[in-house]
Amino acid sequence: MFSHMMFGVNDLEVSKKFYDALLGTLGIGPGVANKSRYFYRSPTGMFAITTPINGEPATHGNGSTLGFSAQSPEQCEAFHAAGIANGGTSCEEPPGFRDGAAGPLYLAYLRDPDGNKICALHRPAK
């Protein structure tokens, strides 16, 4: 359904350090530079960070969350720890299983250095 997702950031190099560490825990290589952007590619999609092209400050979306697929609860934990160690802040409940209409999910929520809400999600096999 989606070709890519992109977040606006205020300090491109601070955010690159954050996302290189965070996405590295999911097996995604460092961001590849293209003008004032960095792109992270995987076999299933692309994520990018950019400074806003209109020159205004980047802002986060209230109520927005971008979820990254994880292969295990341990990968979610590593994602969360890497985010905290590289300028992110924990939000929501601590990483762990949640039960809901979609069945059990292991979730780890963070805010990046610009306040964007992200999470790692692992859906166990039934």
mmCIF file with all atom_site columns, C-alpha atoms in Angstrom:
data_model
loop_
_atom_site.group_PDB
_atom_site.id
_atom_site.type_symbol
_atom_site.label_atom_id
_atom_site.label_alt_id
_atom_site.label_comp_id
_atom_site.label_asym_id
_atom_site.label_entity_id
_atom_site.label_seq_id
_atom_site.pdbx_PDB_ins_code
_atom_site.Cartn_x
_atom_site.Cartn_y
_atom_site.Cartn_z
_atom_site.occupancy
_atom_site.B_iso_or_equiv
_atom_site.pdbx_formal_charge
_atom_site.auth_seq_id
_atom_site.auth_comp_id
_atom_site.auth_asym_id
_atom_site.auth_atom_id
_atom_site.pdbx_PDB_model_num
ATOM 1   C CA . MET A 1 1   ? 0.000  0.000   0.000  1.00 0.00 ? 1   MET A CA 1
ATOM 2   C CA . PHE A 1 2   ? 2.811  2.460   0.818  1.00 0.00 ? 2   PHE A CA 1
ATOM 3   C CA . SER A 1 3   ? 5.931  3.176   -1.204 1.00 0.00 ? 3   SER A CA 1
ATOM 4   C CA . HIS A 1 4   ? 7.698  4.990   1.624  1.00 0.00 ? 4   HIS A CA 1
ATOM 5   C CA . MET A 1 5   ? 7.327  6.911   4.869  1.00 0.00 ? 5   MET A CA 1
ATOM 6   C CA . MET A 1 6   ? 9.247  10.105  5.694  1.00 0.00 ? 6   MET A CA 1
ATOM 7   C CA . PHE A 1 7   ? 9.684  12.185  8.837  1.00 0.00 ? 7   PHE A CA 1
ATOM 8   C CA . GLY A 1 8   ? 10.755 15.801  8.922  1.00 0.00 ? 8   GLY A CA 1
ATOM 9   C CA . VAL A 1 9   ? 13.627 16.410  11.343 1.00 0.00 ? 9   VAL A CA 1
ATOM 10  C CA . ASN A 1 10  ? 15.360 19.516  12.639 1.00 0.00 ? 10  ASN A CA 1
ATOM 11  C CA . ASP A 1 11  ? 18.924 18.183  12.944 1.00 0.00 ? 11  ASP A CA 1
ATOM 12  C CA . LEU A 1 12  ? 19.609 15.731  10.135 1.00 0.00 ? 12  LEU A CA 1
ATOM 13  C CA . GLU A 1 13  ? 22.853 14.335  11.583 1.00 0.00 ? 13  GLU A CA 1
ATOM 14  C CA . VAL A 1 14  ? 21.420 13.836  15.104 1.00 0.00 ? 14  VAL A CA 1
ATOM 15  C CA . SER A 1 15  ? 18.456 12.037  13.584 1.00 0.00 ? 15  SER A CA 1
ATOM 16  C CA . LYS A 1 16  ? 20.684 9.942   11.297 1.00 0.00 ? 16  LYS A CA 1
ATOM 17  C CA . LYS A 1 17  ? 22.675 8.757   14.322 1.00 0.00 ? 17  LYS A CA 1
ATOM 18  C CA . PHE A 1 18  ? 19.397 7.885   16.098 1.00 0.00 ? 18  PHE A CA 1
ATOM 19  C CA . TYR A 1 19  ? 17.845 6.005   13.158 1.00 0.00 ? 19  TYR A CA 1
ATOM 20  C CA . ASP A 1 20  ? 21.111 4.271   12.141 1.00 0.00 ? 20  ASP A CA 1
ATOM 21  C CA . ALA A 1 21  ? 21.306 2.772   15.654 1.00 0.00 ? 21  ALA A CA 1
ATOM 22  C CA . LEU A 1 22  ? 17.581 2.089   15.958 1.00 0.00 ? 22  LEU A CA 1
ATOM 23  C CA . LEU A 1 23  ? 17.015 0.534   12.548 1.00 0.00 ? 23  LEU A CA 1
ATOM 24  C CA . GLY A 1 24  ? 20.311 -1.346  12.750 1.00 0.00 ? 24  GLY A CA 1
ATOM 25  C CA . THR A 1 25  ? 18.690 -3.471  15.470 1.00 0.00 ? 25  THR A CA 1
ATOM 26  C CA . LEU A 1 26  ? 16.168 -4.582  12.815 1.00 0.00 ? 26  LEU A CA 1
ATOM 27  C CA . GLY A 1 27  ? 18.882 -5.471  10.295 1.00 0.00 ? 27  GLY A CA 1
ATOM 28  C CA . ILE A 1 28  ? 18.516 -2.299  8.221  1.00 0.00 ? 28  ILE A CA 1
ATOM 29  C CA . GLY A 1 29  ? 21.723 -0.618  7.032  1.00 0.00 ? 29  GLY A CA 1
ATOM 30  C CA . PRO A 1 30  ? 22.729 2.992   7.686  1.00 0.00 ? 30  PRO A CA 1
ATOM 31  C CA . GLY A 1 31  ? 20.862 5.801   5.952  1.00 0.00 ? 31  GLY A CA 1
ATOM 32  C CA . VAL A 1 32  ? 21.968 6.633   2.412  1.00 0.00 ? 32  VAL A CA 1
ATOM 33  C CA . ALA A 1 33  ? 22.357 10.369  1.720  1.00 0.00 ? 33  ALA A CA 1
ATOM 34  C CA . ASN A 1 34  ? 20.416 12.138  -1.021 1.00 0.00 ? 34  ASN A CA 1
ATOM 35  C CA . LYS A 1 35  ? 20.512 15.955  -0.812 1.00 0.00 ? 35  LYS A CA 1
ATOM 36  C CA . SER A 1 36  ? 19.055 16.921  2.601  1.00 0.00 ? 36  SER A CA 1
ATOM 37  C CA . ARG A 1 37  ? 17.635 13.436  3.223  1.00 0.00 ? 37  ARG A CA 1
ATOM 38  C CA . TYR A 1 38  ? 18.675 9.982   4.338  1.00 0.00 ? 38  TYR A CA 1
ATOM 39  C CA . PHE A 1 39  ? 16.932 6.851   3.055  1.00 0.00 ? 39  PHE A CA 1
ATOM 40  C CA . TYR A 1 40  ? 16.690 3.489   4.829  1.00 0.00 ? 40  TYR A CA 1
ATOM 41  C CA . ARG A 1 41  ? 15.758 0.585   2.563  1.00 0.00 ? 41  ARG A CA 1
ATOM 42  C CA . SER A 1 42  ? 14.538 -2.902  3.355  1.00 0.00 ? 42  SER A CA 1
ATOM 43  C CA . PRO A 1 43  ? 13.054 -5.644  1.169  1.00 0.00 ? 43  PRO A CA 1
ATOM 44  C CA . THR A 1 44  ? 9.549  -4.530  2.222  1.00 0.00 ? 44  THR A CA 1
ATOM 45  C CA . GLY A 1 45  ? 9.714  -0.741  2.189  1.00 0.00 ? 45  GLY A CA 1
ATOM 46  C CA . MET A 1 46  ? 11.584 2.494   2.600  1.00 0.00 ? 46  MET A CA 1
ATOM 47  C CA . PHE A 1 47  ? 11.808 5.042   5.413  1.00 0.00 ? 47  PHE A CA 1
ATOM 48  C CA . ALA A 1 48  ? 13.416 8.478   5.104  1.00 0.00 ? 48  ALA A CA 1
ATOM 49  C CA . ILE A 1 49  ? 14.291 11.517  7.184  1.00 0.00 ? 49  ILE A CA 1
ATOM 50  C CA . THR A 1 50  ? 14.541 15.021  5.765  1.00 0.00 ? 50  THR A CA 1
ATOM 51  C CA . THR A 1 51  ? 14.816 18.629  6.772  1.00 0.00 ? 51  THR A CA 1
ATOM 52  C CA . PRO A 1 52  ? 11.608 20.365  5.647  1.00 0.00 ? 52  PRO A CA 1
ATOM 53  C CA . ILE A 1 53  ? 11.993 21.768  2.138  1.00 0.00 ? 53  ILE A CA 1
ATOM 54  C CA . ASN A 1 54  ? 9.970  24.872  3.052  1.00 0.00 ? 54  ASN A CA 1
ATOM 55  C CA . GLY A 1 55  ? 12.611 25.937  5.604  1.00 0.00 ? 55  GLY A CA 1
ATOM 56  C CA . GLU A 1 56  ? 10.160 25.819  8.513  1.00 0.00 ? 56  GLU A CA 1
ATOM 57  C CA . PRO A 1 57  ? 10.881 23.754  11.659 1.00 0.00 ? 57  PRO A CA 1
ATOM 58  C CA . ALA A 1 58  ? 9.932  20.073  11.553 1.00 0.00 ? 58  ALA A CA 1
ATOM 59  C CA . THR A 1 59  ? 7.028  19.122  13.809 1.00 0.00 ? 59  THR A CA 1
ATOM 60  C CA . HIS A 1 60  ? 5.597  15.759  14.852 1.00 0.00 ? 60  HIS A CA 1
ATOM 61  C CA . GLY A 1 61  ? 2.044  14.642  14.224 1.00 0.00 ? 61  GLY A CA 1
ATOM 62  C CA . ASN A 1 62  ? -0.108 14.473  17.350 1.00 0.00 ? 62  ASN A CA 1
ATOM 63  C CA . GLY A 1 63  ? -1.792 11.072  17.284 1.00 0.00 ? 63  GLY A CA 1
ATOM 64  C CA . SER A 1 64  ? 0.570  9.698   14.629 1.00 0.00 ? 64  SER A CA 1
ATOM 65  C CA . THR A 1 65  ? 2.694  6.564   15.062 1.00 0.00 ? 65  THR A CA 1
ATOM 66  C CA . LEU A 1 66  ? 5.028  4.833   12.628 1.00 0.00 ? 66  LEU A CA 1
ATOM 67  C CA . GLY A 1 67  ? 5.519  1.127   13.360 1.00 0.00 ? 67  GLY A CA 1
ATOM 68  C CA . PHE A 1 68  ? 8.512  -0.968  12.312 1.00 0.00 ? 68  PHE A CA 1
ATOM 69  C CA . SER A 1 69  ? 8.237  -4.771  12.025 1.00 0.00 ? 69  SER A CA 1
ATOM 70  C CA . ALA A 1 70  ? 10.412 -6.802  14.365 1.00 0.00 ? 70  ALA A CA 1
ATOM 71  C CA . GLN A 1 71  ? 11.181 -10.515 14.185 1.00 0.00 ? 71  GLN A CA 1
ATOM 72  C CA . SER A 1 72  ? 11.142 -11.144 17.944 1.00 0.00 ? 72  SER A CA 1
ATOM 73  C CA . PRO A 1 73  ? 10.496 -9.583  21.354 1.00 0.00 ? 73  PRO A CA 1
ATOM 74  C CA . GLU A 1 74  ? 14.286 -9.383  21.746 1.00 0.00 ? 74  GLU A CA 1
ATOM 75  C CA . GLN A 1 75  ? 14.537 -7.293  18.592 1.00 0.00 ? 75  GLN A CA 1
ATOM 76  C CA . CYS A 1 76  ? 11.860 -4.955  19.996 1.00 0.00 ? 76  CYS A CA 1
ATOM 77  C CA . GLU A 1 77  ? 13.870 -4.634  23.221 1.00 0.00 ? 77  GLU A CA 1
ATOM 78  C CA . ALA A 1 78  ? 17.083 -3.890  21.287 1.00 0.00 ? 78  ALA A CA 1
ATOM 79  C CA . PHE A 1 79  ? 15.213 -1.298  19.164 1.00 0.00 ? 79  PHE A CA 1
ATOM 80  C CA . HIS A 1 80  ? 13.926 0.426   22.311 1.00 0.00 ? 80  HIS A CA 1
ATOM 81  C CA . ALA A 1 81  ? 17.319 0.353   24.056 1.00 0.00 ? 81  ALA A CA 1
ATOM 82  C CA . ALA A 1 82  ? 19.119 1.717   20.972 1.00 0.00 ? 82  ALA A CA 1
ATOM 83  C CA . GLY A 1 83  ? 16.577 4.517   20.720 1.00 0.00 ? 83  GLY A CA 1
ATOM 84  C CA . ILE A 1 84  ? 16.997 5.535   24.359 1.00 0.00 ? 84  ILE A CA 1
ATOM 85  C CA . ALA A 1 85  ? 20.805 5.377   24.059 1.00 0.00 ? 85  ALA A CA 1
ATOM 86  C CA . ASN A 1 86  ? 20.728 7.675   21.010 1.00 0.00 ? 86  ASN A CA 1
ATOM 87  C CA . GLY A 1 87  ? 18.506 10.539  22.123 1.00 0.00 ? 87  GLY A CA 1
ATOM 88  C CA . GLY A 1 88  ? 15.021 9.022   22.070 1.00 0.00 ? 88  GLY A CA 1
ATOM 89  C CA . THR A 1 89  ? 12.571 8.927   24.956 1.00 0.00 ? 89  THR A CA 1
ATOM 90  C CA . SER A 1 90  ? 10.324 6.113   26.078 1.00 0.00 ? 90  SER A CA 1
ATOM 91  C CA . CYS A 1 91  ? 6.588  6.640   25.845 1.00 0.00 ? 91  CYS A CA 1
ATOM 92  C CA . GLU A 1 92  ? 3.421  4.630   26.458 1.00 0.00 ? 92  GLU A CA 1
ATOM 93  C CA . GLU A 1 93  ? 3.881  1.510   28.561 1.00 0.00 ? 93  GLU A CA 1
ATOM 94  C CA . PRO A 1 94  ? 7.274  -0.216  28.839 1.00 0.00 ? 94  PRO A CA 1
ATOM 95  C CA . PRO A 1 95  ? 8.064  -2.689  26.038 1.00 0.00 ? 95  PRO A CA 1
ATOM 96  C CA . GLY A 1 96  ? 6.029  -5.858  26.369 1.00 0.00 ? 96  GLY A CA 1
ATOM 97  C CA . PHE A 1 97  ? 3.105  -7.961  25.197 1.00 0.00 ? 97  PHE A CA 1
ATOM 98  C CA . ARG A 1 98  ? -0.317 -6.336  24.792 1.00 0.00 ? 98  ARG A CA 1
ATOM 99  C CA . ASP A 1 99  ? -3.529 -8.227  24.157 1.00 0.00 ? 99  ASP A CA 1
ATOM 100 C CA . GLY A 1 100 ? -6.138 -6.730  21.887 1.00 0.00 ? 100 GLY A CA 1
ATOM 101 C CA . ALA A 1 101 ? -8.517 -7.370  19.037 1.00 0.00 ? 101 ALA A CA 1
ATOM 102 C CA . ALA A 1 102 ? -5.582 -8.216  16.741 1.00 0.00 ? 102 ALA A CA 1
ATOM 103 C CA . GLY A 1 103 ? -4.305 -10.835 19.211 1.00 0.00 ? 103 GLY A CA 1
ATOM 104 C CA . PRO A 1 104 ? -1.107 -10.649 21.235 1.00 0.00 ? 104 PRO A CA 1
ATOM 105 C CA . LEU A 1 105 ? 1.500  -8.138  20.050 1.00 0.00 ? 105 LEU A CA 1
ATOM 106 C CA . TYR A 1 106 ? 4.892  -7.276  21.500 1.00 0.00 ? 106 TYR A CA 1
ATOM 107 C CA . LEU A 1 107 ? 5.290  -3.487  21.303 1.00 0.00 ? 107 LEU A CA 1
ATOM 108 C CA . ALA A 1 108 ? 8.091  -1.055  22.159 1.00 0.00 ? 108 ALA A CA 1
ATOM 109 C CA . TYR A 1 109 ? 7.198  2.656   21.861 1.00 0.00 ? 109 TYR A CA 1
ATOM 110 C CA . LEU A 1 110 ? 9.589  5.625   21.622 1.00 0.00 ? 110 LEU A CA 1
ATOM 111 C CA . ARG A 1 111 ? 9.725  9.233   20.560 1.00 0.00 ? 111 ARG A CA 1
ATOM 112 C CA . ASP A 1 112 ? 12.620 10.203  18.320 1.00 0.00 ? 112 ASP A CA 1
ATOM 113 C CA . PRO A 1 113 ? 14.718 13.352  18.989 1.00 0.00 ? 113 PRO A CA 1
ATOM 114 C CA . ASP A 1 114 ? 12.054 15.480  17.214 1.00 0.00 ? 114 ASP A CA 1
ATOM 115 C CA . GLY A 1 115 ? 9.092  13.962  19.080 1.00 0.00 ? 115 GLY A CA 1
ATOM 116 C CA . ASN A 1 116 ? 7.873  11.609  16.337 1.00 0.00 ? 116 ASN A CA 1
ATOM 117 C CA . LYS A 1 117 ? 6.206  8.545   17.855 1.00 0.00 ? 117 LYS A CA 1
ATOM 118 C CA . ILE A 1 118 ? 7.579  5.236   16.622 1.00 0.00 ? 118 ILE A CA 1
ATOM 119 C CA . CYS A 1 119 ? 7.340  1.632   17.705 1.00 0.00 ? 119 CYS A CA 1
ATOM 120 C CA . ALA A 1 120 ? 8.724  -1.806  17.035 1.00 0.00 ? 120 ALA A CA 1
ATOM 121 C CA . LEU A 1 121 ? 6.011  -4.449  16.675 1.00 0.00 ? 121 LEU A CA 1
ATOM 122 C CA . HIS A 1 122 ? 6.375  -8.206  16.814 1.00 0.00 ? 122 HIS A CA 1
ATOM 123 C CA . ARG A 1 123 ? 3.368  -10.389 16.038 1.00 0.00 ? 123 ARG A CA 1
ATOM 124 C CA . PRO A 1 124 ? 3.978  -13.951 17.337 1.00 0.00 ? 124 PRO A CA 1
ATOM 125 C CA . ALA A 1 125 ? 3.033  -16.870 15.113 1.00 0.00 ? 125 ALA A CA 1
ATOM 126 C CA . LYS A 1 126 ? -0.279 -18.471 16.032 1.00 0.00 ? 126 LYS A CA 1
#
